[in-house]
GROMACS .gro file of C-alpha atoms in nm:
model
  428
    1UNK     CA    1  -1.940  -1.089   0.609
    2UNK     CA    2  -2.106  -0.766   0.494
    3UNK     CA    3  -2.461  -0.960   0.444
    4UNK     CA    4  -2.456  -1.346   0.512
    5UNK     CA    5  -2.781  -1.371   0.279
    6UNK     CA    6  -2.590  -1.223  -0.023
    7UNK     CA    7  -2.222  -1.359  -0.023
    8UNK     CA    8  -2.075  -1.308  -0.398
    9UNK     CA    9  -1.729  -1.382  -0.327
   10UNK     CA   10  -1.434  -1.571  -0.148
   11UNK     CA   11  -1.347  -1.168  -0.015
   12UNK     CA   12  -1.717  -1.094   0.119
   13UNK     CA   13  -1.658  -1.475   0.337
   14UNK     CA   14  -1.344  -1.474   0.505
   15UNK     CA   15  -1.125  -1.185   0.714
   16UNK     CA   16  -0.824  -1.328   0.725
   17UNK     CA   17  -0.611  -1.164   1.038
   18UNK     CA   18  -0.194  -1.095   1.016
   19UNK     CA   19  -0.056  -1.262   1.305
   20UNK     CA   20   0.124  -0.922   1.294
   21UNK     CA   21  -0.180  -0.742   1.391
   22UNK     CA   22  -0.346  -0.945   1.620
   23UNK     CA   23  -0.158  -1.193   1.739
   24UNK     CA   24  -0.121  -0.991   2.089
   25UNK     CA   25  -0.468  -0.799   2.110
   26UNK     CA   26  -0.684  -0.783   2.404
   27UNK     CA   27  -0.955  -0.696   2.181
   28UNK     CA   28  -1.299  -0.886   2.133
   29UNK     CA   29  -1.409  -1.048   1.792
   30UNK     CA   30  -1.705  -0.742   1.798
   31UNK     CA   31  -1.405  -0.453   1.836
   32UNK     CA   32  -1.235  -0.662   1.562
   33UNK     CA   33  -1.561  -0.692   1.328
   34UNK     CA   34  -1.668  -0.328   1.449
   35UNK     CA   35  -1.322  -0.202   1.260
   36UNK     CA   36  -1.328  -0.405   1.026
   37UNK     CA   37  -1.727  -0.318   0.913
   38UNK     CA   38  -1.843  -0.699   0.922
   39UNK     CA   39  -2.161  -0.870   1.060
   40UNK     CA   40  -1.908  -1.225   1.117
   41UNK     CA   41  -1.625  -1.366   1.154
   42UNK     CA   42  -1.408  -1.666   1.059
   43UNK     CA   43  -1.161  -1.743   1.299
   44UNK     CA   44  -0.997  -2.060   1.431
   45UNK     CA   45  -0.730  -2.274   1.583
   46UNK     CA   46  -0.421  -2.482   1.442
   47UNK     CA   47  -0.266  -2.764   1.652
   48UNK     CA   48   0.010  -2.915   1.530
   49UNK     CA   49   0.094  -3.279   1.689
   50UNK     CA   50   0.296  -3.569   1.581
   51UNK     CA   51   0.270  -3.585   1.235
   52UNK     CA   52  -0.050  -3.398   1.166
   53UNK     CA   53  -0.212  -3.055   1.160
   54UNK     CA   54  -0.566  -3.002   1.331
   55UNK     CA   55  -0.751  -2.660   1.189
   56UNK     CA   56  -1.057  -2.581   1.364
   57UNK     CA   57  -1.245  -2.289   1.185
   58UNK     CA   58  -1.567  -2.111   1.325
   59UNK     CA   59  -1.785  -1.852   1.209
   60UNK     CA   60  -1.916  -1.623   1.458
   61UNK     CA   61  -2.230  -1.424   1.445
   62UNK     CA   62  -2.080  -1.074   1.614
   63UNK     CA   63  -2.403  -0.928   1.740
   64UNK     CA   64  -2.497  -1.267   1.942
   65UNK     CA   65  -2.150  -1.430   1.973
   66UNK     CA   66  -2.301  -1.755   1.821
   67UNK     CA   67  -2.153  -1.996   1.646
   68UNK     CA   68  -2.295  -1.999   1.312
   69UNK     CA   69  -2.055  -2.282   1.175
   70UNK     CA   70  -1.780  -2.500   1.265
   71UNK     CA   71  -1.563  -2.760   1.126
   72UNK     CA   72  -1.229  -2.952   1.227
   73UNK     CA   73  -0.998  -3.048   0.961
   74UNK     CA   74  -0.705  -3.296   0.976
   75UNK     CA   75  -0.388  -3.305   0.768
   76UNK     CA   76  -0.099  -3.502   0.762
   77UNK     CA   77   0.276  -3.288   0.760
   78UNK     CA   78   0.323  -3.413   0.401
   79UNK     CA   79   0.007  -3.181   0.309
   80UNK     CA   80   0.152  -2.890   0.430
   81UNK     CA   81   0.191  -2.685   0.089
   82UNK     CA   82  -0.205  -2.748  -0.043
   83UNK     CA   83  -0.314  -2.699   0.314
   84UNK     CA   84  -0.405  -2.367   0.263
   85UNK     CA   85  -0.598  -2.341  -0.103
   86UNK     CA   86  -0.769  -2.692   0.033
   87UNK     CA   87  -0.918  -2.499   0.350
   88UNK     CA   88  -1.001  -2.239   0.207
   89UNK     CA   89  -1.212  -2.435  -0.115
   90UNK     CA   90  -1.364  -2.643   0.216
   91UNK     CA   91  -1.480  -2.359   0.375
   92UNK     CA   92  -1.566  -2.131   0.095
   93UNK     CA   93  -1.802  -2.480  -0.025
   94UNK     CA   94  -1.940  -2.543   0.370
   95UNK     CA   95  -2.078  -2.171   0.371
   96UNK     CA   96  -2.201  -2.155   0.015
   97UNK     CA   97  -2.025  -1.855  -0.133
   98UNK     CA   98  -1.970  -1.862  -0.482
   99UNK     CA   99  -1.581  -1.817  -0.569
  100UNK     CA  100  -1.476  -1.670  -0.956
  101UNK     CA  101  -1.332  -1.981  -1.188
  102UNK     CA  102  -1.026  -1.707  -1.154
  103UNK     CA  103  -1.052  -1.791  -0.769
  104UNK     CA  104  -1.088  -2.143  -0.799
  105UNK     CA  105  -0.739  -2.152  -1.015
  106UNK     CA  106  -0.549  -1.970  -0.743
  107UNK     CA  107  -0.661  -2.173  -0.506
  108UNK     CA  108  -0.564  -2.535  -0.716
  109UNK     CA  109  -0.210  -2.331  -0.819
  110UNK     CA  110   0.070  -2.356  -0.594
  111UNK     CA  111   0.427  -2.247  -0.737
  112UNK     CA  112   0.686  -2.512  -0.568
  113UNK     CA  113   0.714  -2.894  -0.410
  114UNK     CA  114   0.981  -2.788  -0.168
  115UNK     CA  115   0.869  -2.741   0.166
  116UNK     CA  116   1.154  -2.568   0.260
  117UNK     CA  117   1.169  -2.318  -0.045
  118UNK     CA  118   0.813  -2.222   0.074
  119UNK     CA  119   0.862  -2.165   0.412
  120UNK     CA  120   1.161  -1.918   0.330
  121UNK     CA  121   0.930  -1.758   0.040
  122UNK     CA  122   0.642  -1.713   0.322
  123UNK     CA  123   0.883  -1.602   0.575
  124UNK     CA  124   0.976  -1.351   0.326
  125UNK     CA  125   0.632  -1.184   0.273
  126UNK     CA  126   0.603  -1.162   0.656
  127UNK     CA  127   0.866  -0.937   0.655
  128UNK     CA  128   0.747  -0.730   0.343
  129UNK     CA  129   0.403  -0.711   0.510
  130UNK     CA  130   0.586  -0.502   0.769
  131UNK     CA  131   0.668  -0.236   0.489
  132UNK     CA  132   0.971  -0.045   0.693
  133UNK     CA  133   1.306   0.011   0.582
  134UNK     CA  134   1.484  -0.240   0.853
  135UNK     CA  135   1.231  -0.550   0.739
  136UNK     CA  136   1.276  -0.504   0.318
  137UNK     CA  137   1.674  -0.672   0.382
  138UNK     CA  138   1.482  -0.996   0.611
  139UNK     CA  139   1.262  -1.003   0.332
  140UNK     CA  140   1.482  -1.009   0.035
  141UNK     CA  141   1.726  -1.262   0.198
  142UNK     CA  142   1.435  -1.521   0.262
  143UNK     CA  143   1.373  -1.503  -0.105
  144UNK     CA  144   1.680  -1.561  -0.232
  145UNK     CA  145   1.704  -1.854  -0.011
  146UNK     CA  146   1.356  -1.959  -0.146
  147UNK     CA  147   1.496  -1.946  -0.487
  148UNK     CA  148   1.849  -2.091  -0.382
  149UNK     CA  149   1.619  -2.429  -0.302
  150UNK     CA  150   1.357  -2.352  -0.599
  151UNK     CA  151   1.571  -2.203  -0.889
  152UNK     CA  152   1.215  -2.176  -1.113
  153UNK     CA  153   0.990  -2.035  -0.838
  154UNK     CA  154   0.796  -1.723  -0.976
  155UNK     CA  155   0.682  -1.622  -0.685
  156UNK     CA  156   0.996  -1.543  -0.517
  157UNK     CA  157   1.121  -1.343  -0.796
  158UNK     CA  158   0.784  -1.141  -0.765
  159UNK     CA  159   0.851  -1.079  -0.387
  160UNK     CA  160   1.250  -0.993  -0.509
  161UNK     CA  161   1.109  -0.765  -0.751
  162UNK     CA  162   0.859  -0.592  -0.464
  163UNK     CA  163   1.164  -0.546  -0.237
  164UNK     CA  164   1.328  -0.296  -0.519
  165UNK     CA  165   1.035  -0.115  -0.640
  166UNK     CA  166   0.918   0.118  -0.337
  167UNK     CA  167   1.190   0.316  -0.172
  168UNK     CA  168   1.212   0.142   0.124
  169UNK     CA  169   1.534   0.155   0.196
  170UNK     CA  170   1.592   0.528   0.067
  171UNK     CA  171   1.822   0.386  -0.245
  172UNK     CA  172   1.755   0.610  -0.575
  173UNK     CA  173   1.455   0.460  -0.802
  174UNK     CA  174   1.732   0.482  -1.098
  175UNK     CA  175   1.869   0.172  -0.959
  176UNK     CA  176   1.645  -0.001  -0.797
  177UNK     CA  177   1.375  -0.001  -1.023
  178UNK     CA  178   1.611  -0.183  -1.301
  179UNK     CA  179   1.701  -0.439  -1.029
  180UNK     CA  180   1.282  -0.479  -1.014
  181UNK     CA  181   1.213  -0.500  -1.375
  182UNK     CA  182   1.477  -0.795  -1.392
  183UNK     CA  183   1.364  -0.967  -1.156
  184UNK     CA  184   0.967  -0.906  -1.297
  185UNK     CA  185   1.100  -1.020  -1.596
  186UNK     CA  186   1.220  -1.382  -1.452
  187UNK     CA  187   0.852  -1.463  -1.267
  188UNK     CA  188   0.645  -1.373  -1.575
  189UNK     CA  189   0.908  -1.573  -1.828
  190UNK     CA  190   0.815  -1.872  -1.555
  191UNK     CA  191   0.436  -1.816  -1.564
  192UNK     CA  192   0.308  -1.469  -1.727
  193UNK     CA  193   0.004  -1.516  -1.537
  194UNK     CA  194   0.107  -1.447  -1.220
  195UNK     CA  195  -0.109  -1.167  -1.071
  196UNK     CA  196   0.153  -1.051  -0.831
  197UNK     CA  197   0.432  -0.980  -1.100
  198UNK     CA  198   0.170  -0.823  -1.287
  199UNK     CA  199   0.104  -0.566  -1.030
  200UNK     CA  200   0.407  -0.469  -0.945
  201UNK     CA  201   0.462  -0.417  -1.304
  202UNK     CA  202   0.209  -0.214  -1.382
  203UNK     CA  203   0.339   0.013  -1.044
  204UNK     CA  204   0.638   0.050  -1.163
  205UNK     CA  205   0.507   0.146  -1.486
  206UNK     CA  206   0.304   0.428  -1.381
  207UNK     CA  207   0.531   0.541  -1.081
  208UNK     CA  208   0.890   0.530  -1.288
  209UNK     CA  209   0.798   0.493  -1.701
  210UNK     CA  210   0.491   0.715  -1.690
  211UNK     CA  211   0.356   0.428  -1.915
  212UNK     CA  212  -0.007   0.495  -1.801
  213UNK     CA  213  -0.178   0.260  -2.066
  214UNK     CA  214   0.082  -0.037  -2.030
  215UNK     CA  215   0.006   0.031  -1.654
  216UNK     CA  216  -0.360  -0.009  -1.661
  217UNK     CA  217  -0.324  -0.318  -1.906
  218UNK     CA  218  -0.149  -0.497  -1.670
  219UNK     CA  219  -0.318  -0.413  -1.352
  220UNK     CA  220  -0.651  -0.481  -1.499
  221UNK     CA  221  -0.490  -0.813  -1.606
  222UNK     CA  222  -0.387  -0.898  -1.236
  223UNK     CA  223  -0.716  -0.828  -1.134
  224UNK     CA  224  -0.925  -1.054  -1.368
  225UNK     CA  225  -0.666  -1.343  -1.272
  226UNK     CA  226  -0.707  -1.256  -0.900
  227UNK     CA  227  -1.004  -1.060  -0.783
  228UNK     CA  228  -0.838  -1.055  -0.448
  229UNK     CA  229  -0.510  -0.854  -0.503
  230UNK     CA  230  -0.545  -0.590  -0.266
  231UNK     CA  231  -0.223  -0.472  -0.392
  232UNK     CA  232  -0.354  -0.456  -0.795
  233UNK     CA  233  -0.667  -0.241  -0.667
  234UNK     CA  234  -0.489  -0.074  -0.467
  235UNK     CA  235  -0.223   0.037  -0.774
  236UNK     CA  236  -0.482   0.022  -1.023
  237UNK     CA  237  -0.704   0.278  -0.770
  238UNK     CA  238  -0.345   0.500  -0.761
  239UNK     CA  239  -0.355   0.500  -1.175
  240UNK     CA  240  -0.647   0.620  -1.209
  241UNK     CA  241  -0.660   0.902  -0.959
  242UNK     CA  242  -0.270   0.987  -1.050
  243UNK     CA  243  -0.370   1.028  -1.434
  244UNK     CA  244  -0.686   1.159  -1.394
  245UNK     CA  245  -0.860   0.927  -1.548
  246UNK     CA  246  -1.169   0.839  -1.294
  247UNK     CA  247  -1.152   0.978  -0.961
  248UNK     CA  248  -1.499   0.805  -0.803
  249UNK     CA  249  -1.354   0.447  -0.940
  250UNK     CA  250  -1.062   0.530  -0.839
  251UNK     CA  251  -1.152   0.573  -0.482
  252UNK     CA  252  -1.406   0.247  -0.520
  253UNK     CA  253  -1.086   0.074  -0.617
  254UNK     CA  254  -0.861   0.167  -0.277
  255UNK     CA  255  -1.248   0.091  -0.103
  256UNK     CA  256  -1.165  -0.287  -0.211
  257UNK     CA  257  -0.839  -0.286  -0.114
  258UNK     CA  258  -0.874  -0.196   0.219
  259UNK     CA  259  -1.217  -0.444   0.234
  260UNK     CA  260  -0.936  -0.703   0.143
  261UNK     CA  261  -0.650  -0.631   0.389
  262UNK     CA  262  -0.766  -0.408   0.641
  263UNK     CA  263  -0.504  -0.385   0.849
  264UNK     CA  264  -0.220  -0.321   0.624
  265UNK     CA  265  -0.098   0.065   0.696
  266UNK     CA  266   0.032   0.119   0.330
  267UNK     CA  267  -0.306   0.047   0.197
  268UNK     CA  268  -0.504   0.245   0.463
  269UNK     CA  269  -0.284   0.532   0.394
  270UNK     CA  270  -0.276   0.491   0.022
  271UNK     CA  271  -0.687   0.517   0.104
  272UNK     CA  272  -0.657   0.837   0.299
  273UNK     CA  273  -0.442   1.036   0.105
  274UNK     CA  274  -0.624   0.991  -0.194
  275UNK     CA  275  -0.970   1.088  -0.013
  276UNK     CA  276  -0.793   1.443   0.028
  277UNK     CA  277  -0.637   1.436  -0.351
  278UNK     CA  278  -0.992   1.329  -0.456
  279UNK     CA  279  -1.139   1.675  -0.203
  280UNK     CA  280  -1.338   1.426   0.025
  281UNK     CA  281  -1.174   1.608   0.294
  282UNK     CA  282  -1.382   1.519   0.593
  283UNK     CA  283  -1.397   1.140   0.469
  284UNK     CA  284  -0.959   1.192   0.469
  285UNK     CA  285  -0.979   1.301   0.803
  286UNK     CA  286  -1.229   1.015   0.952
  287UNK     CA  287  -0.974   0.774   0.736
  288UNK     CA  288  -0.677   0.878   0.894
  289UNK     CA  289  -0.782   0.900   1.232
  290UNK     CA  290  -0.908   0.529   1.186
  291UNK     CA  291  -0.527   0.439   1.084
  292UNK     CA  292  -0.387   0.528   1.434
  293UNK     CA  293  -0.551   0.262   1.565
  294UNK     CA  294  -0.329   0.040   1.342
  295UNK     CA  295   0.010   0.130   1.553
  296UNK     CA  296   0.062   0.231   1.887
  297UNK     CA  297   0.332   0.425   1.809
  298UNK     CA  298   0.252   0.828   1.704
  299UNK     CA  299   0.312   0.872   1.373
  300UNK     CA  300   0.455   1.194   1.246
  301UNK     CA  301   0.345   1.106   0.869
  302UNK     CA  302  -0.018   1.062   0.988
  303UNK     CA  303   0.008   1.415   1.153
  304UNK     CA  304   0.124   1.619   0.859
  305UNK     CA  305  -0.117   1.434   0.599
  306UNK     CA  306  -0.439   1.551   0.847
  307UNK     CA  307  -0.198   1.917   0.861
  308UNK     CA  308  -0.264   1.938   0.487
  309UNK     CA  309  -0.593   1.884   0.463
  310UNK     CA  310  -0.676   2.146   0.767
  311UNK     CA  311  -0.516   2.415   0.536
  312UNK     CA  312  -0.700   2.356   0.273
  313UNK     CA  313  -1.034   2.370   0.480
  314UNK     CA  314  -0.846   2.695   0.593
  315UNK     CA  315  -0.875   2.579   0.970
  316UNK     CA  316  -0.514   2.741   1.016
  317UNK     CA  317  -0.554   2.665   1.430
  318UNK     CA  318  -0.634   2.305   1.383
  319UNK     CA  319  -0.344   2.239   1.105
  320UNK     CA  320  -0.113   2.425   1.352
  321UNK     CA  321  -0.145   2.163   1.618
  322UNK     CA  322  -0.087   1.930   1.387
  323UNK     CA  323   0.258   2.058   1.233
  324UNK     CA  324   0.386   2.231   1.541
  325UNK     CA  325   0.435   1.870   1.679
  326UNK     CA  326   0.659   1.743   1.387
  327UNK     CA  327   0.933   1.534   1.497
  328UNK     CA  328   1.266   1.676   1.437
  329UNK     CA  329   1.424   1.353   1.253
  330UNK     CA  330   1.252   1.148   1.008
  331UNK     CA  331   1.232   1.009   0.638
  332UNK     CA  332   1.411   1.216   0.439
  333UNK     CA  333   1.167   1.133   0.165
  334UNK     CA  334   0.881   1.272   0.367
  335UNK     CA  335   1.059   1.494   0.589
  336UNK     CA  336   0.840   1.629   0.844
  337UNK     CA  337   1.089   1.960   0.846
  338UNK     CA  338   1.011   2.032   0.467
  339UNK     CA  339   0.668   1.932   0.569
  340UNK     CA  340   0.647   2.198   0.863
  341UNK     CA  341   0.799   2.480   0.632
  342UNK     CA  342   0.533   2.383   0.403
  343UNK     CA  343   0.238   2.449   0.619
  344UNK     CA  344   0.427   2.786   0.831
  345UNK     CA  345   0.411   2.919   0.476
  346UNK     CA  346   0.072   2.851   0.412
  347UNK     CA  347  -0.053   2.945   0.771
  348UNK     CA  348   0.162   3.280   0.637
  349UNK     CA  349   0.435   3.285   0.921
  350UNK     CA  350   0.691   3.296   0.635
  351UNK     CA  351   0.988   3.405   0.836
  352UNK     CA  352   0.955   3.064   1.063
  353UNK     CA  353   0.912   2.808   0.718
  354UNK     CA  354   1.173   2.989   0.525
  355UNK     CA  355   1.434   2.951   0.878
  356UNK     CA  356   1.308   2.617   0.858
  357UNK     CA  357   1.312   2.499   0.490
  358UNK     CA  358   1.722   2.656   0.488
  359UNK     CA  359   1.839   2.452   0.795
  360UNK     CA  360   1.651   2.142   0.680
  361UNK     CA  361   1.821   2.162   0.301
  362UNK     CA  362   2.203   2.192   0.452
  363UNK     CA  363   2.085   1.927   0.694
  364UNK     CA  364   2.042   1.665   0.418
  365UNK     CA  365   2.170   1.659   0.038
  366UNK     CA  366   1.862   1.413  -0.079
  367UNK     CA  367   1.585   1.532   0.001
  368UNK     CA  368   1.236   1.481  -0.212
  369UNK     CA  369   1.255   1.746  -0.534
  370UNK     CA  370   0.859   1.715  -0.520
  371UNK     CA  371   0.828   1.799  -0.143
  372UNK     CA  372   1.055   2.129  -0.193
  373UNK     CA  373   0.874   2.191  -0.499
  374UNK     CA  374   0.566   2.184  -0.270
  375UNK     CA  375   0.749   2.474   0.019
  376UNK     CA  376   0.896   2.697  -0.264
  377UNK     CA  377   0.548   2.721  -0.421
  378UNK     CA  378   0.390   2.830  -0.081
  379UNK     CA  379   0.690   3.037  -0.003
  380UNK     CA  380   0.548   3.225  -0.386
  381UNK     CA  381   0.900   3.116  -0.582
  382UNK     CA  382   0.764   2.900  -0.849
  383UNK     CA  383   1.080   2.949  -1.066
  384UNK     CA  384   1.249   2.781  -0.769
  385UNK     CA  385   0.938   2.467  -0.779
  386UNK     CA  386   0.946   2.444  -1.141
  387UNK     CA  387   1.362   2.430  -1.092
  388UNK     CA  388   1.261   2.134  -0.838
  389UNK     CA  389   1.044   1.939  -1.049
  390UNK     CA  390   1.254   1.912  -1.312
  391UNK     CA  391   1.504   1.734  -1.075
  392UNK     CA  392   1.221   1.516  -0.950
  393UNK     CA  393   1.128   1.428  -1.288
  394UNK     CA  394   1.490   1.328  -1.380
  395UNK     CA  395   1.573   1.160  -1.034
  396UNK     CA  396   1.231   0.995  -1.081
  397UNK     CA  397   1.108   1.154  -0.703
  398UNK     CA  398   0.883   0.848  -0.613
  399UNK     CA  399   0.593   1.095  -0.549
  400UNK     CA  400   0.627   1.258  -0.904
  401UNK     CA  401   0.324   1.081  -1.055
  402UNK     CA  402   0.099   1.241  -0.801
  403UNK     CA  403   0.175   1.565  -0.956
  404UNK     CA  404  -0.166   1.591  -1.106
  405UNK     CA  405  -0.348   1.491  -0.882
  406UNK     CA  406  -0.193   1.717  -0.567
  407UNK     CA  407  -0.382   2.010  -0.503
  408UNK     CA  408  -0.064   2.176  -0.410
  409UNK     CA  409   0.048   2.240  -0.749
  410UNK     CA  410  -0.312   2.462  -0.825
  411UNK     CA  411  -0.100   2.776  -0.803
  412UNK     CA  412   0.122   2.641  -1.099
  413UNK     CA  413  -0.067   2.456  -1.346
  414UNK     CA  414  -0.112   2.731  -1.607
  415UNK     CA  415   0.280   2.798  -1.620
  416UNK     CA  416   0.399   2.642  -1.956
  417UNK     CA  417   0.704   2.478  -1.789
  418UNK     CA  418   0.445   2.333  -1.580
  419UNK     CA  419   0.261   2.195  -1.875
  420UNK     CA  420   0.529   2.106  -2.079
  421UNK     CA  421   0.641   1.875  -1.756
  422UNK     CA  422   0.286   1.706  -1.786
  423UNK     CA  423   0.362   1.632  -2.118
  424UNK     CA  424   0.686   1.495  -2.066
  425UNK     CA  425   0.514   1.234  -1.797
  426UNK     CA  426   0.251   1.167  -1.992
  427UNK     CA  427  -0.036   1.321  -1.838
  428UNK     CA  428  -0.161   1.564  -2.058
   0.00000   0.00000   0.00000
């Protein structure tokens, strides 16, 4: 709670934690409320015994480690699937914040009666929380088994939908994104409300159709039917940076989304990276830093975003550390190889990103067309980037809609091939 005297929202009450990212910390509740910028918390217990649920909830004043509330709450099994919107209007009541009539009919709607169908459609999300390539098949499986015991249940088909529009599993956006838009098209003929479909939508609109206005429409939709879609500010924050529309609302867009769901990597990283497309560069760099406290692991993409944003501050020694330690396998849509080229050639050791970029192109036959766009233009062979973007644009290269946005494609933008691209996508 950023101020308890001045709550405005269900969003400004309650953190809610992913068992995923806390369920084994050794941190306190003020390391916890230190990252996540709040003066409370609401945390709490459930105990499940013979035919009943016990939830106790607490909220915790951080700087004393008070209790400033608590409440137990007993249900019986059969209650399991209104549980969680009847909580949540309890608690949201017991502290006083005032909740949206938009919140107040997402918390009343639930989408199915079968117990089981939920369970699979919840153990589905878990897995597309993960966002990596080996969870997306775990996901889509417990949705089709949702849907299997729920034929009508528009919610599944939205999380079927999200498991074919990013590029998880390295399949080309030409057919995936049809598989997406099919399955979009079932949960909004079932209830053309539903915020989620709507987002995803209006993603897929902007990231594969170039349909910027249709886009917007339907992301500012999901957002006036749930102010809490972290995912719809988080797209709708992309849109607007991406097309150039408004880059300061843009990045007060991402700013919600990562209020909402702090701990989620994709939308942290979604944050950073636009902080550097938007020039904030030392803001980028605090951002991304932050984000490696979200996985124990080193990650390489991390590494060569804070790379970039050394060369453009022209601190050549500081993005060197940074790229020389580029694993040698990765994503081949990020490939921290075409990455490395990319800043040698920048940091000027041309011979080293040129022996590079070559062994990393016979290496692999799908590599992003944007990302060697990106290498050839720092190696100074834009026929060869423009060449590159073409493909990108006709392979639909999931980073193509950044194109206006990247500062990496300054040197370019007054070519006319350039410009007639930006026309072609909508942009201009």
């Amino acid at each position: 709670i950023n101020n308890l005297s001045r709550v405005s929202s269900l969003q400004k009450v309650i953190a809610w934690f992913s068992v995923r990212g806390f369920k084994n910390t050794k941190k306190s509740i003020k390391e916890i409320a230190d990252e996540l910028g709040v003066a409370a918390i609401l945390t709490g217990t459930m105990e499940r015994h013979s035919g009943s649920f016990r939830v106790i909830a607490e909220l915790i004043d951080v700087s004393t480690n008070k209790r400033l509330w608590g409440q137990d709450y007993t249900y019986n099994d059969k209650d399991i699937l209104s549980i969680q919107s009847n909580l949540a209007g309890k608690i949201t009541s017991a502290l006083r914040a005032s909740i949206t009539p938009e919140e107040k009919q997402t918390l009343a709607k639930h989408y199915t009666e079968n117990i089981e169908a939920y369970k699979f459609y919840l153990r589905g999300r878990s897995y597309w929380n993960a966002t990596v390539a080996e969870s997306i098949d775990s996901a889509e499986a417990n949705y089709k088994r949702a849907i299997e015991l729920e034929p009508n249940y528009a919610m599944a088909y939205a999380g079927l939908a999200d498991c074919h529009a990013v590029p998880y599993k390295g399949l080309s956006p030409l057919i995936e994104v049809p598989v997406a838009k099919a399955y979009l098209q079932k949960a909004l003929s079932l209830d053309s409300n539903l915020s989620e479909a709507l987002t995803t939508f209006g993603f897929i609109q902007q990231n594969f159709y170039y349909n910027w206005i249709g886009a917007k429409m339907n992301l500012e939709k999901a957002i006036s039917l749930d102010p809490n879609n972290y995912a719809a500010h988080m797209f709708y924050g992309l849109l607007l940076i991406n097309s150039g529309l408004d880059k300061k609302r843009s990045l007060e867009e991402f700013k919600k989304a990562v209020d909402l769901n702090p701990l989620s990597y994709f939308v942290n990283w979604n944050y950073s990276r636009n902080l550097y497309f938007a020039g904030e560069y030392e803001l980028s760099i605090q951002q991304f830093n932050k984000m490696k406290s979200l996985s124990s692991k080193p990650n390489y993409v991390i590494d060569f975003s804070l790379g970039l944003i050394y060369l453009k501050q022209h601190n050549f020694g500081k993005a060197k550390e940074f790229f020389d330690k580029l694993p040698l396998n990765g994503s081949q849509v990020d490939d921290p190889q075409i990455m490395q080229s990319y800043g040698y050639a920048i940091m000027r050791d041309t011979m080293k990103a040129k022996r590079i970029f070559n062994e990393t192109l016979k290496k692999y036959s799908n590599l992003s067309h944007y990302r060697n766009s990106q290498v050839y233009i720092a190696l100074g062979n834009d026929d060869e980037a423009l060449k590159e973007l073409e493909l990108g644009y006709e392979s639909r290269d999931d980073h193509m809609f950044w194109i206006k946005a990247d500062p990496a494609f300054d040197p370019i933008r007054n070519e006319p091939q350039f410009k007639a691209l930006l026309q072609k996508m909508n942009l201009e």
